[in-house]
XYZ file of C-alpha atoms in Angstrom:
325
model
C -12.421 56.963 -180.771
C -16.070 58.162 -181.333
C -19.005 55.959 -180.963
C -20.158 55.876 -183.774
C -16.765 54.334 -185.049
C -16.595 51.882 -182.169
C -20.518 50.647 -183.192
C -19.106 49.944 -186.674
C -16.511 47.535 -185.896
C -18.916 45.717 -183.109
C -21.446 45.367 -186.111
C -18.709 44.419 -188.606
C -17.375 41.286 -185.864
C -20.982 40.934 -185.483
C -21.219 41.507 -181.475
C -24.559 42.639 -179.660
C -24.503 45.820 -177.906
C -26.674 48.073 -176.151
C -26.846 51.569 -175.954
C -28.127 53.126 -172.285
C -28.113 57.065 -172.552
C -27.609 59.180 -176.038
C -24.920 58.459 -178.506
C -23.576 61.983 -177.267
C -23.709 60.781 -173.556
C -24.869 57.342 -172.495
C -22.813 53.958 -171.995
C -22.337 50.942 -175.109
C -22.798 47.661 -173.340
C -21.127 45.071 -175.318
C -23.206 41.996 -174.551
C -21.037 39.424 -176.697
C -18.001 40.902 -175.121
C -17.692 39.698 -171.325
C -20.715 42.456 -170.791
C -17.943 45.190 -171.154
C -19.294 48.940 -170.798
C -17.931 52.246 -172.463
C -18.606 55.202 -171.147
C -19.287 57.781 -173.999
C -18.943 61.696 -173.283
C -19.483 64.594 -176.026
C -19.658 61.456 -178.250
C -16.465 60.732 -177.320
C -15.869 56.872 -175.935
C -13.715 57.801 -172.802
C -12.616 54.433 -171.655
C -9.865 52.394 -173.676
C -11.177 50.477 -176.797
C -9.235 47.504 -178.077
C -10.237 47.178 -181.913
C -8.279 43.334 -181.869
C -10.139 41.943 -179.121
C -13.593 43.363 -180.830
C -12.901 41.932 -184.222
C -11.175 38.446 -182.553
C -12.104 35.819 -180.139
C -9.661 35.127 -177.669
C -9.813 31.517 -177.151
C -7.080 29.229 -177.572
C -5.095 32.970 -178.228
C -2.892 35.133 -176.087
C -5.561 37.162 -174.249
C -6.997 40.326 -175.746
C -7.904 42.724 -172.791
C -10.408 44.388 -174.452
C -10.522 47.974 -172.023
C -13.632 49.215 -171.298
C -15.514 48.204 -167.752
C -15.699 44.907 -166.537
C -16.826 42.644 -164.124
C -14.248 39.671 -162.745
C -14.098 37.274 -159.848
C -11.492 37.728 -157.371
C -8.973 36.604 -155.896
C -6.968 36.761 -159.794
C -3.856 34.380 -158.024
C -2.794 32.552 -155.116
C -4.447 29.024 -154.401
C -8.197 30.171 -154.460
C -7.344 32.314 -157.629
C -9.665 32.263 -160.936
C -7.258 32.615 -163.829
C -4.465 29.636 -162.735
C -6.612 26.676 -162.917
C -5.122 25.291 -165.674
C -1.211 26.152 -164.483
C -0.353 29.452 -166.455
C -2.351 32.848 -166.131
C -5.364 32.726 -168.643
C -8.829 34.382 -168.406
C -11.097 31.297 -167.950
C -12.923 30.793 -171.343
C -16.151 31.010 -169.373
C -15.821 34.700 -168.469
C -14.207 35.118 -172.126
C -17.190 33.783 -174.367
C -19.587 34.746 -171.866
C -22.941 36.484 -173.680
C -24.834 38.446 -171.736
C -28.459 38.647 -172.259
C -30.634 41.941 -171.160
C -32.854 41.648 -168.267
C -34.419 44.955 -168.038
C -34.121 47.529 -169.813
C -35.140 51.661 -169.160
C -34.078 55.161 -171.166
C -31.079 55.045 -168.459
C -30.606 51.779 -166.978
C -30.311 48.664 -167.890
C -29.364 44.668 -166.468
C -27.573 41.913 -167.798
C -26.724 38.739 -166.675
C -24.364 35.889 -167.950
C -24.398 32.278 -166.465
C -20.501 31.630 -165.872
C -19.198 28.275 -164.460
C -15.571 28.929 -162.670
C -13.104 27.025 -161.434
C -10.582 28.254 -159.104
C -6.787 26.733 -158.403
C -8.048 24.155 -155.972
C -9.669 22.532 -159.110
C -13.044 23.661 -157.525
C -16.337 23.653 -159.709
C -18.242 27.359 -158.997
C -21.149 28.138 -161.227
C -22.150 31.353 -160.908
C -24.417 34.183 -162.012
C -22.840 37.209 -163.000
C -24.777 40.202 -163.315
C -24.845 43.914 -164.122
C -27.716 46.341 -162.976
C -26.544 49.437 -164.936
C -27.768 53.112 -164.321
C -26.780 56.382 -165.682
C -27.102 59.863 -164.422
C -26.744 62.637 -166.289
C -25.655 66.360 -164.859
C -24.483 69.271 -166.606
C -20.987 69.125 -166.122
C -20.615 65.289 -164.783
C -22.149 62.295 -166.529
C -22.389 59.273 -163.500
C -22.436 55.554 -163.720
C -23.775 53.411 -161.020
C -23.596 49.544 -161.287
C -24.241 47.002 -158.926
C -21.913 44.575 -159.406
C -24.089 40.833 -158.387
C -22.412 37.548 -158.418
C -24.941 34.747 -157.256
C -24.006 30.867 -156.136
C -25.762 28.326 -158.705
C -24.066 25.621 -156.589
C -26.171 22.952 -154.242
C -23.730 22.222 -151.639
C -22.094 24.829 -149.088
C -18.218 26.081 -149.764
C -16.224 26.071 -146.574
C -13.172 28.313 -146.039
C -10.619 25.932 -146.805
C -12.173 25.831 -150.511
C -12.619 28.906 -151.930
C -12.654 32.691 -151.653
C -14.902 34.906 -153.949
C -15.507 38.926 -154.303
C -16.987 40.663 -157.166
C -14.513 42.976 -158.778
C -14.719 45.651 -161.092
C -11.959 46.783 -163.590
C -12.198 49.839 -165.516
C -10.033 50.905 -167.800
C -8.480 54.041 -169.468
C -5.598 54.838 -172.092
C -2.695 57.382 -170.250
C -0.086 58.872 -170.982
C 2.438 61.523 -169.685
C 0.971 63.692 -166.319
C -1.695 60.794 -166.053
C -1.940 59.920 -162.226
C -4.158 58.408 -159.780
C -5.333 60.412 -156.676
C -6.982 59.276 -153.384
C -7.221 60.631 -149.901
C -5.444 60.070 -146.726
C -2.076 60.358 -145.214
C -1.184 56.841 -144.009
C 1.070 54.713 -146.136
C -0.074 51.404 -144.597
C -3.706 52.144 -146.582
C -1.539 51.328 -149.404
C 0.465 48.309 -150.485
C 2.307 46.656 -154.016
C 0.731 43.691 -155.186
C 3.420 43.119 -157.352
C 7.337 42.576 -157.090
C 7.364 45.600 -158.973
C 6.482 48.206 -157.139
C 5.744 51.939 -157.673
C 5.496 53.230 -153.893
C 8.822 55.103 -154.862
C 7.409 57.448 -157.026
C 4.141 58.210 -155.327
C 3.693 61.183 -153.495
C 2.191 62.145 -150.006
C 1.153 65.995 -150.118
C -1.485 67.984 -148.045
C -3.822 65.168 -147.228
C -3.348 62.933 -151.064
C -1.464 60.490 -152.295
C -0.685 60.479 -155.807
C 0.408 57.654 -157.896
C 1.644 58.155 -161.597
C -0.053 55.857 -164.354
C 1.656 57.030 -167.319
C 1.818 54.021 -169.041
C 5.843 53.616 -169.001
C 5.632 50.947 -166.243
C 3.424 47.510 -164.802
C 2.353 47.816 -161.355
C -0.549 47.123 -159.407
C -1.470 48.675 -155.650
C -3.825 47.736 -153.290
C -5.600 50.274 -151.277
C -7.097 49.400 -147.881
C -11.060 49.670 -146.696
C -10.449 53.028 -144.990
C -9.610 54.720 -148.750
C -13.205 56.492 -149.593
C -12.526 56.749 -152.917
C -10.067 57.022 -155.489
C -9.667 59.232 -158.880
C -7.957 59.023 -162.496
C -7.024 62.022 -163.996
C -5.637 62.705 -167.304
C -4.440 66.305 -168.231
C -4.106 66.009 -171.356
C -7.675 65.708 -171.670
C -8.580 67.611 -168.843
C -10.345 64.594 -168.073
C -11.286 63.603 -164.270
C -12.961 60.119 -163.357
C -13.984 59.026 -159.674
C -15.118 55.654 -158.176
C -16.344 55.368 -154.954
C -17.763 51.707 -153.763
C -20.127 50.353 -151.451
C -19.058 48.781 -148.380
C -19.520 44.624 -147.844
C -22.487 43.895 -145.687
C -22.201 42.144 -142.564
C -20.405 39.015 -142.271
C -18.345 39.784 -145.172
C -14.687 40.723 -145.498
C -12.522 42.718 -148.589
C -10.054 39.722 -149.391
C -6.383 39.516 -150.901
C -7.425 39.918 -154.734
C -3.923 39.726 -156.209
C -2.056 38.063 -159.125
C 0.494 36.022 -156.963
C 1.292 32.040 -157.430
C -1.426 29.459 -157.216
C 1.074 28.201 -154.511
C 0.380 31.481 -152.287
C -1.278 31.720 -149.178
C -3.521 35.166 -149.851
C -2.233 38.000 -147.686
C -4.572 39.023 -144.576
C -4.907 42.717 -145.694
C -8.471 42.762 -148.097
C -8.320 45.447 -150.562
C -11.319 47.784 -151.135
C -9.518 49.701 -154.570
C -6.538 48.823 -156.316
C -4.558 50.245 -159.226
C -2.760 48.713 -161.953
C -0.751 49.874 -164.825
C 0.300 48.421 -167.491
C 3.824 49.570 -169.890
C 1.986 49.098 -173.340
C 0.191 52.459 -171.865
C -2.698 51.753 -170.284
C -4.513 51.581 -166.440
C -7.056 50.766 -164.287
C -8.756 51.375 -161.522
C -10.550 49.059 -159.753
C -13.263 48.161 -156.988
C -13.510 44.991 -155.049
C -16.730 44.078 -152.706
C -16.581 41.632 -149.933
C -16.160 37.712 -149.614
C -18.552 35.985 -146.849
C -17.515 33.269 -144.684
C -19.188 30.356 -145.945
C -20.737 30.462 -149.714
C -24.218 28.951 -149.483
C -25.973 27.565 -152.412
C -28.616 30.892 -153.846
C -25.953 33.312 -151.834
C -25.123 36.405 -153.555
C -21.836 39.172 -153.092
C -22.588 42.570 -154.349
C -21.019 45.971 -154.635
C -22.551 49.109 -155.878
C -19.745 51.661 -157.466
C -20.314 54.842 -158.870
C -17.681 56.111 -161.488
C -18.145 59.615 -162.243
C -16.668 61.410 -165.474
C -15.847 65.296 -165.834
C -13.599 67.426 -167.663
C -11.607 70.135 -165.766
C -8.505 71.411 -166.066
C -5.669 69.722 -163.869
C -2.322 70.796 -162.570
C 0.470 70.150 -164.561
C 2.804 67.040 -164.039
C 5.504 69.363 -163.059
C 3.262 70.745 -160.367
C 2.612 67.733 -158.922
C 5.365 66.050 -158.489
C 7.512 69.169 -157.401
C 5.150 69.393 -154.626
């Protein structure tokens, strides 16, 4: 889809957005749309658009993902999870009808900020502000997106441990297809786990220093990469299209955290994930960046994580390349 397509059916559901950048290069930041961004390239958007969620709003309806780049609270499950509180999986209508207001606002760069009150599966009150500090860097050949992912306490009294876990996490998210796969460094298979039953370690490959995980759309999984991964990278052939994330580490005193979708009944697992992957079978992905969860959360406190996602085009090797390898 080209931007100029995508601006027409914002204005026709009559959503806010924002343009950082040019309309040939530059980011749409759909304030009226859980602050969503959409990375646009030759005037191309590159990240997936969904023209239902746009047009609809998804209370009181099966959710509408609606692709782009978002920020969410994690853990998603087990019992300090965001999206059981009310006993089934839902996005909690405060993230959905969240609207974003600008905060500053430069030729590259903007920030945004939403006031969001969650409530995780102990039935625990969290109001928080979420917020976006968007910059863009543009270089022949690579077009670079840094945000700094804040989530601030609004709360007056201090969370313990027993009450509540909380990272910023950021989701962005592409369409894929055949040869589409996910590449990160390293050569230990413990840096890598399933966060579903399903899993897809079977049909990743190890091979001179990489591990490569297919996201052709044709299954649902989700992995969960360890803090040691620097970085990981989508790449679709098809469109000779390359895009990297690499995020900041947690400050002191804070810890990557178990950010899966598992049971409000679940203990979370002791490993903290740093990147994870999911796919989804109706043809679509993500990769994703957590930051860190402190100890305590005191009243004012607030998590961050800075991750830069970096689009190219260049050409790929072929699926059949790959995974013969």
């Amino acid at each position: 889809m080209n931007i100029t397509e995508m601006l027409a059916e914002f204005q026709r559901a009559g959503r806010r957005t924002h343009l950082i950048g040019s309309p040939d290069r530059g980011i749409v930041v759909a304030l009226d749309l859980e602050g969503r961004m959409y990375t646009v390239l030759d005037g191309e958007v590159i990240n997936r658009v969904n023209s239902e969620a746009i047009a609809e709003y998804n209370l009181e309806t099966p959710y509408l993902n609606p692709g782009g780049d978002g920020l969410w609270p994690a853990p998603e499950g087990t019992r300090f999870g965001y999206q059981y509180a009310s006993g089934e999986w839902r996005v909690q209508p405060g993230i959905q009808s969240a609207r974003y207001r600008l905060i500053e606002v430069d030729q590259c760069a903007a920030t945004i900020a939403a006031e969001i009150n969650l409530i995780n599966n102990l039935g625990i009150g969290i109001p928080v502000l979420f917020k976006r500090c968007i910059s863009l860097d543009d270089q022949p050949g690579k077009l670079s997106v840094t945000v700094v992912e804040r989530i601030t306490y609004l709360g007056t009294r201090i969370l313990l441990p027993s009450e509540f876990l909380l990272a910023p996490w950021t989701l962005c998210q592409f369409d894929c297809g055949p040869g589409c796969h996910v590449l990160f460094p390293g050569s230990d298979k413990t840096a890598m786990w399933d966060l579903y039953e399903e899993t897809i370690s079977d049909r990743c490959r190890w091979h001179d220093g990489n591990c490569i995980v297919p996201t052709d759309g044709s299954s649902r999984f989700q992995i969960g990469l360890s803090p040691e991964i620097p970085w990981i990278e989508f790449c679709d052939p098809a469109r000779k299209l390359t895009v990297r994330r690499q995020a900041s580490m947690p400050p002191k005193g804070q810890s990557y955290i178990d950010i899966r979708d598992a049971d409000p009944a679940t203990e979370p697992d002791p490993r903290g994930v740093r990147y994870s992957v999911y796919g989804d079978p109706s043809g679509f992905m993500e990769i994703e960046a957590a930051g860190g969860c402190p100890k305590e959360l005191v009243p004012n406190q607030e998590l961050s994580v800075s991750v830069t996602t970096s689009y190219s085009y260049q050409q790929h090797n072929t699926s059949s390349e790959i995974w013969n390898n």
